[in-house]
PDB file of C-alpha atoms in Angstrom:
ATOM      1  CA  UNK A  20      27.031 104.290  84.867  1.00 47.00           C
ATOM      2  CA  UNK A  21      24.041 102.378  84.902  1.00 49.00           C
ATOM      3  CA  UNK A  22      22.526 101.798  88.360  1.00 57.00           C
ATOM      4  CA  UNK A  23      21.121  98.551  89.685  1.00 54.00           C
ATOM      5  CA  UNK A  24      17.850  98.664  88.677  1.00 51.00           C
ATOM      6  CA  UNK A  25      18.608  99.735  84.983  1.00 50.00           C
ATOM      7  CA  UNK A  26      20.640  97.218  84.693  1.00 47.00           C
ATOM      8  CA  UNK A  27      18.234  94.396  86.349  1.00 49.00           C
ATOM      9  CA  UNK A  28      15.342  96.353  83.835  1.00 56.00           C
ATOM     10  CA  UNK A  29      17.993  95.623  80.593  1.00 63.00           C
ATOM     11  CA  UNK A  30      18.267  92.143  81.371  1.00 73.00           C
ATOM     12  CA  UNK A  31      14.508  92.292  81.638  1.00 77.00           C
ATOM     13  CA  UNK A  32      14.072  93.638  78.391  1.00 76.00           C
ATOM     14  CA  UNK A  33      16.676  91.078  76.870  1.00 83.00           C
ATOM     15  CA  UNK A  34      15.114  88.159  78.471  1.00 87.00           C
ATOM     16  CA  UNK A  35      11.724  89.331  76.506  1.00 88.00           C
ATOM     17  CA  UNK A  36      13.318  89.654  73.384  1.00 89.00           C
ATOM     18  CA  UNK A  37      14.351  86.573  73.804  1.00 91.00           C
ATOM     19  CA  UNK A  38      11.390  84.698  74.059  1.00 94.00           C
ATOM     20  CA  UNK A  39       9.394  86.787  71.708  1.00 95.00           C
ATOM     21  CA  UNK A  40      12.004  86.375  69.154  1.00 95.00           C
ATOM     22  CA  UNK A  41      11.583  82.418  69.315  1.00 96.00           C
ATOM     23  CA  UNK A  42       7.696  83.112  69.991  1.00 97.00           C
ATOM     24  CA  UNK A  43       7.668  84.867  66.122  1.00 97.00           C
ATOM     25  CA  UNK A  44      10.156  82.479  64.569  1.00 97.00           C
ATOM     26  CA  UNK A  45       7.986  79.400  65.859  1.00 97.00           C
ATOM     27  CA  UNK A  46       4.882  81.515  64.145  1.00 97.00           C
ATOM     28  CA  UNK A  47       6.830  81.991  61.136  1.00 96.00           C
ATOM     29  CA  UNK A  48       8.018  78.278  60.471  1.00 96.00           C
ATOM     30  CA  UNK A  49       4.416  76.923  61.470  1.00 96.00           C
ATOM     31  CA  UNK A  50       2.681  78.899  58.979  1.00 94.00           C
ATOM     32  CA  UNK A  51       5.460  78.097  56.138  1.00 95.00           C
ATOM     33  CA  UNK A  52       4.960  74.187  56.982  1.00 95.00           C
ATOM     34  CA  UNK A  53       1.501  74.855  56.097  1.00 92.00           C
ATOM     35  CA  UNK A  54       1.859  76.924  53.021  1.00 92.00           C
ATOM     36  CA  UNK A  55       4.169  74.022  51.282  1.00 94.00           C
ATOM     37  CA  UNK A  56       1.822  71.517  52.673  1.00 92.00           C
ATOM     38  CA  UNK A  57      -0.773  72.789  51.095  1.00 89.00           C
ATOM     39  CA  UNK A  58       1.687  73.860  48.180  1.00 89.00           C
ATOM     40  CA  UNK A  59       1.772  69.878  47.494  1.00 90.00           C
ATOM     41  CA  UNK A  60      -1.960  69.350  48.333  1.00 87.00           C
ATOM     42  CA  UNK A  61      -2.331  71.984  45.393  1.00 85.00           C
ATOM     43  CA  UNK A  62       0.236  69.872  42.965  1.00 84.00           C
ATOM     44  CA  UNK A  63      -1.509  65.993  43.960  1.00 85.00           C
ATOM     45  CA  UNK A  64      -5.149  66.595  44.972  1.00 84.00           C
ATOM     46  CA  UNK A  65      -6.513  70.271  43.628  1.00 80.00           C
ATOM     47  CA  UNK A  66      -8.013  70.494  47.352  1.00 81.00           C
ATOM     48  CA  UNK A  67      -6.407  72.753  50.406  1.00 77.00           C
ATOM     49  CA  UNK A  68      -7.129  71.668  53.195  1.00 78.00           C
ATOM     50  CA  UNK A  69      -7.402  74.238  55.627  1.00 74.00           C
ATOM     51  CA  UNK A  70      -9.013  74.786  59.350  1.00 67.00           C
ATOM     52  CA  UNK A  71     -12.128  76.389  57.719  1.00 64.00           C
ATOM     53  CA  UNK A  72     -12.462  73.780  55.355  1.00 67.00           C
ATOM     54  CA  UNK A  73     -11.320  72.132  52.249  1.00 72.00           C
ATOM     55  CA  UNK A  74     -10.981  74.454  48.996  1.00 72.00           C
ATOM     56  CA  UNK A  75     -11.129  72.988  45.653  1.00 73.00           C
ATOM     57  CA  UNK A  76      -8.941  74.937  43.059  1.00 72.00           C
ATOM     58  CA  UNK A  77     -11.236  75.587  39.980  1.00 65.00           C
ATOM     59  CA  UNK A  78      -8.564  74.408  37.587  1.00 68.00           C
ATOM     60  CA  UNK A  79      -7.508  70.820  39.493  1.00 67.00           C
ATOM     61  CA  UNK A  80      -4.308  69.403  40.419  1.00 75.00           C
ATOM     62  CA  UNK A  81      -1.755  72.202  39.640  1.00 73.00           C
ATOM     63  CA  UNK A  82       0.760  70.984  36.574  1.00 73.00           C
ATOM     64  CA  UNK A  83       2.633  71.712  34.365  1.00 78.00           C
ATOM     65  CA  UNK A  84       6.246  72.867  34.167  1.00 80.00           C
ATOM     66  CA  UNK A  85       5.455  76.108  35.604  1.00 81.00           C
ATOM     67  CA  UNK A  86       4.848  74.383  38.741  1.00 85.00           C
ATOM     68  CA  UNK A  87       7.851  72.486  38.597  1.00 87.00           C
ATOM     69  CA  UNK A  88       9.519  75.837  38.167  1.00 89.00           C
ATOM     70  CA  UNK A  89       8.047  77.197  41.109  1.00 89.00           C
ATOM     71  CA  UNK A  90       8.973  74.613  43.269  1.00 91.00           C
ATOM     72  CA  UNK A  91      12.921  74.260  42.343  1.00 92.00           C
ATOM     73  CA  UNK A  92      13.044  78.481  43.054  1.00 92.00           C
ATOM     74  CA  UNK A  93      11.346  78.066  46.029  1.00 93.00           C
ATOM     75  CA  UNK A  94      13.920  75.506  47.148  1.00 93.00           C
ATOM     76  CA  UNK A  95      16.971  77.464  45.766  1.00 94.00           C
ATOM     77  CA  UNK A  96      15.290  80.675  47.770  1.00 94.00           C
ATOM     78  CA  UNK A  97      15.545  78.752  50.849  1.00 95.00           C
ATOM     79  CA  UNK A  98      18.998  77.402  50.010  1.00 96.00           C
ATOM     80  CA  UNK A  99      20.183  81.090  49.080  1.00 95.00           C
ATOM     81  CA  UNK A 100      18.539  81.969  52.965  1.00 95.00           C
ATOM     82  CA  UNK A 101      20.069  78.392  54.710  1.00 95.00           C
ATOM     83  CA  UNK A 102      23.553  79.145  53.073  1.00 96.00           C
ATOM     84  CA  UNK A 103      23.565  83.203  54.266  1.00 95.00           C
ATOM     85  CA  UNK A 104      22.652  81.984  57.883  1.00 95.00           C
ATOM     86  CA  UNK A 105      25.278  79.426  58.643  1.00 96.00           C
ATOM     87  CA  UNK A 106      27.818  81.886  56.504  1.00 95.00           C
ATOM     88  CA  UNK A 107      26.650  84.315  59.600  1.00 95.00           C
ATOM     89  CA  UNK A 108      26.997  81.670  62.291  1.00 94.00           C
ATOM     90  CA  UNK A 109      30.142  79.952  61.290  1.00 93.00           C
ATOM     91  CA  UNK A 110      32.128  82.691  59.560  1.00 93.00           C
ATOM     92  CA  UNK A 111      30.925  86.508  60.851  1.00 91.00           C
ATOM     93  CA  UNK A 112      33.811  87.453  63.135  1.00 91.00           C
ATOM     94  CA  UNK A 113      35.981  86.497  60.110  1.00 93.00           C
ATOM     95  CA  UNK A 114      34.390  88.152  57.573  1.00 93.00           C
ATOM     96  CA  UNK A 115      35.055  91.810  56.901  1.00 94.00           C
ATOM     97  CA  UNK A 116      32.379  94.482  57.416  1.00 93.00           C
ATOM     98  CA  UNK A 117      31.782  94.661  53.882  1.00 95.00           C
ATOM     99  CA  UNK A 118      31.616  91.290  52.996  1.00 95.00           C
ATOM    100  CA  UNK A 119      28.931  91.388  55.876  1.00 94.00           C
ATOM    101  CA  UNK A 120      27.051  93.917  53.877  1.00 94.00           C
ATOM    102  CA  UNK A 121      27.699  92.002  50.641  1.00 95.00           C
ATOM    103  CA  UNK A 122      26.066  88.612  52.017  1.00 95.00           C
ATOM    104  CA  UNK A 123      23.321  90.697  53.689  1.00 95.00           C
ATOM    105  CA  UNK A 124      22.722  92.736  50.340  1.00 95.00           C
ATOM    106  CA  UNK A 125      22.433  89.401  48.960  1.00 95.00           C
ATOM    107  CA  UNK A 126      19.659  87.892  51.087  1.00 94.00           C
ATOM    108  CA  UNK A 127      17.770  91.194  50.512  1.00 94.00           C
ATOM    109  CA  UNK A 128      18.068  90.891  46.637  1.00 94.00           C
ATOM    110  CA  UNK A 129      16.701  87.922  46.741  1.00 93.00           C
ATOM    111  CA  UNK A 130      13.746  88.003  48.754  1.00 93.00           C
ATOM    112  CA  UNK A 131      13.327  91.287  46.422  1.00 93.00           C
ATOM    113  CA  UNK A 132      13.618  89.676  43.647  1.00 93.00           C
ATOM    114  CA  UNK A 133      11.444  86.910  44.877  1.00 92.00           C
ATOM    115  CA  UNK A 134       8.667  88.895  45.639  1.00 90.00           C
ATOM    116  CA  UNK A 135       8.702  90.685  42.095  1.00 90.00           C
ATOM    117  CA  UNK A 136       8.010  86.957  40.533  1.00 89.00           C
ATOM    118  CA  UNK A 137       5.787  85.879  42.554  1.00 87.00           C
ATOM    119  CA  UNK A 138       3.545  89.191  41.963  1.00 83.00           C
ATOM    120  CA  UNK A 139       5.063  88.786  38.294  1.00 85.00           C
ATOM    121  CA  UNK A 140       3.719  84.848  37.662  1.00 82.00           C
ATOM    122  CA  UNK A 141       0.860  84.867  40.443  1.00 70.00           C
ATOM    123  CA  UNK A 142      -1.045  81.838  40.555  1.00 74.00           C
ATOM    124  CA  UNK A 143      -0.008  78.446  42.207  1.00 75.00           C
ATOM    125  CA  UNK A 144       3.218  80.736  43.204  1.00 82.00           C
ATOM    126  CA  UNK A 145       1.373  82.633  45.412  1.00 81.00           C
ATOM    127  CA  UNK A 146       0.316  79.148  47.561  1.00 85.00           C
ATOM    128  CA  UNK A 147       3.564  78.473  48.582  1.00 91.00           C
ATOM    129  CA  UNK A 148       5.128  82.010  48.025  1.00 91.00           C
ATOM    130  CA  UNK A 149       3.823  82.965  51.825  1.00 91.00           C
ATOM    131  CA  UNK A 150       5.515  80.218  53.060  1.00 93.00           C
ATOM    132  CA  UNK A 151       9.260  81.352  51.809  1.00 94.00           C
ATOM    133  CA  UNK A 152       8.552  85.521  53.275  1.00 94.00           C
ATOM    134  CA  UNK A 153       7.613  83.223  56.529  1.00 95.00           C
ATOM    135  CA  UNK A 154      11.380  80.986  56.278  1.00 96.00           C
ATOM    136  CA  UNK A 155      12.264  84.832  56.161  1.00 96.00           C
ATOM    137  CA  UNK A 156      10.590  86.650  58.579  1.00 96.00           C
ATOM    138  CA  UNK A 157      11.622  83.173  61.036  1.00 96.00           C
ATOM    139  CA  UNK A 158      15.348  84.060  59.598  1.00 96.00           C
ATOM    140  CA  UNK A 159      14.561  87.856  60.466  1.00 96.00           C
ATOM    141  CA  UNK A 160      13.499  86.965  64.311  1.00 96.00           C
ATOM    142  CA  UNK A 161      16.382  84.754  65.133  1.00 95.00           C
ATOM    143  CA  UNK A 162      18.922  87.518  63.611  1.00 95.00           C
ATOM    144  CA  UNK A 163      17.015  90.092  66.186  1.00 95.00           C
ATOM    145  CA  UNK A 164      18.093  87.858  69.333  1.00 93.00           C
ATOM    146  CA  UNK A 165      20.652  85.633  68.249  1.00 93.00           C
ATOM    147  CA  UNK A 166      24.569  86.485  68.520  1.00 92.00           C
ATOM    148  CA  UNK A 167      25.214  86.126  64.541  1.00 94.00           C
ATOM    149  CA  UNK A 168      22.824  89.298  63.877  1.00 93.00           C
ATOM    150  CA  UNK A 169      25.039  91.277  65.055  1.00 92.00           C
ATOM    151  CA  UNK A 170      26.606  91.357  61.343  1.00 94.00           C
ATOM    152  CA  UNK A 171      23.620  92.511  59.587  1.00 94.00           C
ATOM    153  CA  UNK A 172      23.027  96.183  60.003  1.00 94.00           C
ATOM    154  CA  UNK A 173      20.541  96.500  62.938  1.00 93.00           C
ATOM    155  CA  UNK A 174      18.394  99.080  61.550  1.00 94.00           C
ATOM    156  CA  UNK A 175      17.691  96.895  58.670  1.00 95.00           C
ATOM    157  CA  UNK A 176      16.285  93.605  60.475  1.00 95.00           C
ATOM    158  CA  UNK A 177      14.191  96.314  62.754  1.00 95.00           C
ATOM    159  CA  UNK A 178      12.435  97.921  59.641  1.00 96.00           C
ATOM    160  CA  UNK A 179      12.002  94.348  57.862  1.00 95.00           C
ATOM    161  CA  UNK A 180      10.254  93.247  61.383  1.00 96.00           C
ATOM    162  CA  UNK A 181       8.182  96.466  62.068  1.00 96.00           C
ATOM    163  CA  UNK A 182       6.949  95.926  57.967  1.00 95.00           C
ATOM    164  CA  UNK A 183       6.090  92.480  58.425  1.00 94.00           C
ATOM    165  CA  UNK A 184       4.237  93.080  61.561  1.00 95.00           C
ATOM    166  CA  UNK A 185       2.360  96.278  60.944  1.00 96.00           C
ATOM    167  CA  UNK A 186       1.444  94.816  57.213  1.00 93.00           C
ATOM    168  CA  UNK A 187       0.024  91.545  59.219  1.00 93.00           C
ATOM    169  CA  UNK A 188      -2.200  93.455  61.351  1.00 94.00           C
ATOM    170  CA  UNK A 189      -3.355  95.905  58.536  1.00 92.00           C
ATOM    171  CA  UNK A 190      -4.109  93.134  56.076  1.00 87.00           C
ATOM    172  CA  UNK A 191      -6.345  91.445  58.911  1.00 88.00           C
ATOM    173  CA  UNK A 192      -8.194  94.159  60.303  1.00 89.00           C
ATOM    174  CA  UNK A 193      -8.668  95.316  56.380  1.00 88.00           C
ATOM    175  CA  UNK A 194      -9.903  92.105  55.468  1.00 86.00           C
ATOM    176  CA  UNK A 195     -12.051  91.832  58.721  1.00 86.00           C
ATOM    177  CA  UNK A 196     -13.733  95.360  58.337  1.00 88.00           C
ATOM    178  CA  UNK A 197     -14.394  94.484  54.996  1.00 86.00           C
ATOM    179  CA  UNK A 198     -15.761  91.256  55.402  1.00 86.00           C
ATOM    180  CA  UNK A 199     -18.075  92.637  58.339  1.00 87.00           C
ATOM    181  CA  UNK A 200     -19.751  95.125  56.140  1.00 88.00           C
ATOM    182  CA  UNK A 201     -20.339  93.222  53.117  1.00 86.00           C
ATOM    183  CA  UNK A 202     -22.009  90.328  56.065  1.00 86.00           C
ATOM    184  CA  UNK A 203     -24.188  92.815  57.123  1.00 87.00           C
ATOM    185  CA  UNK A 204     -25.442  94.106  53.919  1.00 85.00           C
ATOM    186  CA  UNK A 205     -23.426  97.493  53.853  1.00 88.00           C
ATOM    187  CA  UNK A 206     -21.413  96.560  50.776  1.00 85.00           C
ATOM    188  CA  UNK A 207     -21.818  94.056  48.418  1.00 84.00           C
ATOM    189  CA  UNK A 208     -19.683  90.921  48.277  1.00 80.00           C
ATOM    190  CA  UNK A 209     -18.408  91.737  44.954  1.00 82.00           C
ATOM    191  CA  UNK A 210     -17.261  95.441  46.083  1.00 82.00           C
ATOM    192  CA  UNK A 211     -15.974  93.270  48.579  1.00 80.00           C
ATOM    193  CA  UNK A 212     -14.009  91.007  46.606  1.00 74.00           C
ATOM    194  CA  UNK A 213     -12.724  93.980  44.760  1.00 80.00           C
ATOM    195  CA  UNK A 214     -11.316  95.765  47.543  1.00 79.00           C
ATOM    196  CA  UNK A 215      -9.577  92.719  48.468  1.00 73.00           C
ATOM    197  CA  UNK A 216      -7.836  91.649  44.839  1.00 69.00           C
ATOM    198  CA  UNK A 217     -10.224  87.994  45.076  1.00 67.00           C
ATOM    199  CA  UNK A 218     -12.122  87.210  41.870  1.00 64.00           C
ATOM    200  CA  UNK A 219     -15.717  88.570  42.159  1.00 60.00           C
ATOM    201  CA  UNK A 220     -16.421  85.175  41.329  1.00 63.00           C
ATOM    202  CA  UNK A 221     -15.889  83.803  45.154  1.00 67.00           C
ATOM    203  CA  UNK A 222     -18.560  82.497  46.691  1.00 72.00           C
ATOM    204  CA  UNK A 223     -20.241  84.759  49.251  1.00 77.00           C
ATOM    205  CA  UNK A 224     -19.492  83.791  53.028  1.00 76.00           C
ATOM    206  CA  UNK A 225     -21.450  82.526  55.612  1.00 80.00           C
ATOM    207  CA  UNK A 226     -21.920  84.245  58.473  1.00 84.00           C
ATOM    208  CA  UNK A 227     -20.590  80.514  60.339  1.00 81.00           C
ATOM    209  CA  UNK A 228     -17.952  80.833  57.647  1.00 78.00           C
ATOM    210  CA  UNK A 229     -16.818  84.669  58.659  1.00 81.00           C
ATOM    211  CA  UNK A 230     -16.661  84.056  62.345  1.00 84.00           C
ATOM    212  CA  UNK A 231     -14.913  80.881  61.839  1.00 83.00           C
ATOM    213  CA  UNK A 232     -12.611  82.296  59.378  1.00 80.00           C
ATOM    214  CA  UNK A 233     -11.841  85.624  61.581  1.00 83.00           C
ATOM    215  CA  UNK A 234     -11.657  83.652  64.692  1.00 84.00           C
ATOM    216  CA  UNK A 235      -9.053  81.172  63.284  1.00 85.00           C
ATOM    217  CA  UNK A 236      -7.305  83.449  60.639  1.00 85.00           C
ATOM    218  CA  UNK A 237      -8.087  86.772  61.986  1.00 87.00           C
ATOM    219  CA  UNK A 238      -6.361  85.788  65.792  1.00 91.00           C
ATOM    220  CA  UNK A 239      -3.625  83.910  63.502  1.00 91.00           C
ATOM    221  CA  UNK A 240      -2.554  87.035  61.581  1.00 90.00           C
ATOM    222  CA  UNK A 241      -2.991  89.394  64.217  1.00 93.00           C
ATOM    223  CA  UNK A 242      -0.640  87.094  66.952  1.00 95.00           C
ATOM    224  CA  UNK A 243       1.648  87.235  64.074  1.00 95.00           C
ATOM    225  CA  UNK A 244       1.937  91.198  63.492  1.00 96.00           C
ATOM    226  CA  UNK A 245       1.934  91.707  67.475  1.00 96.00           C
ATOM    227  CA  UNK A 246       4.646  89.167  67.539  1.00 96.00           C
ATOM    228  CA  UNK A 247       6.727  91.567  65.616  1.00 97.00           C
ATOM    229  CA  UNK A 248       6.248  94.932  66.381  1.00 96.00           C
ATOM    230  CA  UNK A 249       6.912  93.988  69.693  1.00 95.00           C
ATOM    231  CA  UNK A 250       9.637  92.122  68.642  1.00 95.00           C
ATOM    232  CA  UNK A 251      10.945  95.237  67.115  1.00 94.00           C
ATOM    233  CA  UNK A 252       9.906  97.219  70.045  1.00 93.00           C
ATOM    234  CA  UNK A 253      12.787  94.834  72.569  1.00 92.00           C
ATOM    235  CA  UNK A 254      15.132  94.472  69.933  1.00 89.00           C
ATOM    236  CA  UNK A 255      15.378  98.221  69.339  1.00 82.00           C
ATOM    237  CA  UNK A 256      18.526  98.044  70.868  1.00 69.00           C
ATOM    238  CA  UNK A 257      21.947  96.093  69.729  1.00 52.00           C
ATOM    239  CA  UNK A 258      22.711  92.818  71.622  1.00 48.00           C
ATOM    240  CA  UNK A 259      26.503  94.625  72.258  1.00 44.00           C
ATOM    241  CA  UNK A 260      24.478  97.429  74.068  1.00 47.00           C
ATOM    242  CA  UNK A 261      22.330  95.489  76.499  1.00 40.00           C
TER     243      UNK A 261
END
């Protein structure tokens, strides 16, 4: 029997949850407006603009029916995620438990299978690629607080959160450490490159350009992985046991 003050602490914890559930989902969506933004700046202009700056892409305007190709998977991806989630909302206390699994094995599939061509084709995909794992991870923190997550298996939306999240804050403090020793002369910026799969053609940065870039991206990414794991961390337990 839980006393008053474990109870008052649950509700606590839910309340949090709550609010850091929305907190990731609005950091998800932002950054996968951005990604197909600049996923058409890519296909019109050649030039990204981002906070740092505009980049040029060597080869121009991005064309050509790979492109084209790109885009109409992208747009079934997020059809395949839209269609799962309103299946979940409309239809989960009707469907059977493994029909639940089925249209959760699904979802997974997909962003699997996703992932494999975007590694697989590289190039422009990988522009607008970060912005569909975002419509995910967005899809991910809703299902952690929301009432129709209670159909996907639990343990499953808590690894796929602490991954995102703990990648996130690797892949910045990687990049960062990295970055700081090549700036200060301890590695060159080619080893640098190297390390971080860029072409060892890149221009070296500034050291304007590397605070800028790890004040803005570095404090971008890392909000993001916190936003998670502690996401992860309150949604530990089921909504039924709270």
């Amino acid at each position: 029997m839980k006393t008053i003050s474990g109870v008052l602490e649950t509700s606590k914890q839910k309340r949090s949850a709550l609010w850091i559930g929305y907190a990731a989902c609005a950091w998800s969506l932002l950054f996968a407006i951005a990604h197909f933004y600049w996923g058409i700046e890519a296909a019109t202009t050649g030039i990204l603009t981002v906070p740092t700056g505009n980049i040029p892409l060597e080869s121009g305007p991005a064309v050509g029916s790979g492109v084209i190709f790109a885009w109409v998977v992208t747009v079934g991806i997020l059809c395949v995620l839209g269609g799962l989630i309103m299946l979940f909302c409309l239809q989960g206390d009707k469907m059977s438990r493994s029909m639940q699994l089925g249209a959760t094995g699904v979802g997974i599939i997909t962003m699997t299978a996703y992932v494999a061509y975007s590694f697989t084709v590289n190039g422009f995909v990988w522009i607008i690629a970060p912005g569909v794992l975002c419509m995910f991870g967005a899809a991910i923190s809703l299902a952690l607080v929301q009432p129709w997550g209670r159909f996907i298996p639990r343990w499953l939306l808590l690894l796929l959160a602490w991954i995102g999240g703990v990648i996130m804050i690797i892949h910045e403090l990687y990049g960062g450490i990295l970055q700081g020793l090549a700036i200060t002369g301890m590695m060159s910026w080619q080893q640098e490159h190297l390390l971080i799969g860029a072409p060892v053609t890149q221009a070296a940065l500034t050291m304007q350009q590397f605070i800028t870039q790890n004040l803005i991206w570095g404090t971008w990414f890392l909000l993001g992985g916190v936003l998670f794991c502690v996401l992860a961390w309150l949604a530990r337990s089921s909504l039924d046991e709270r």
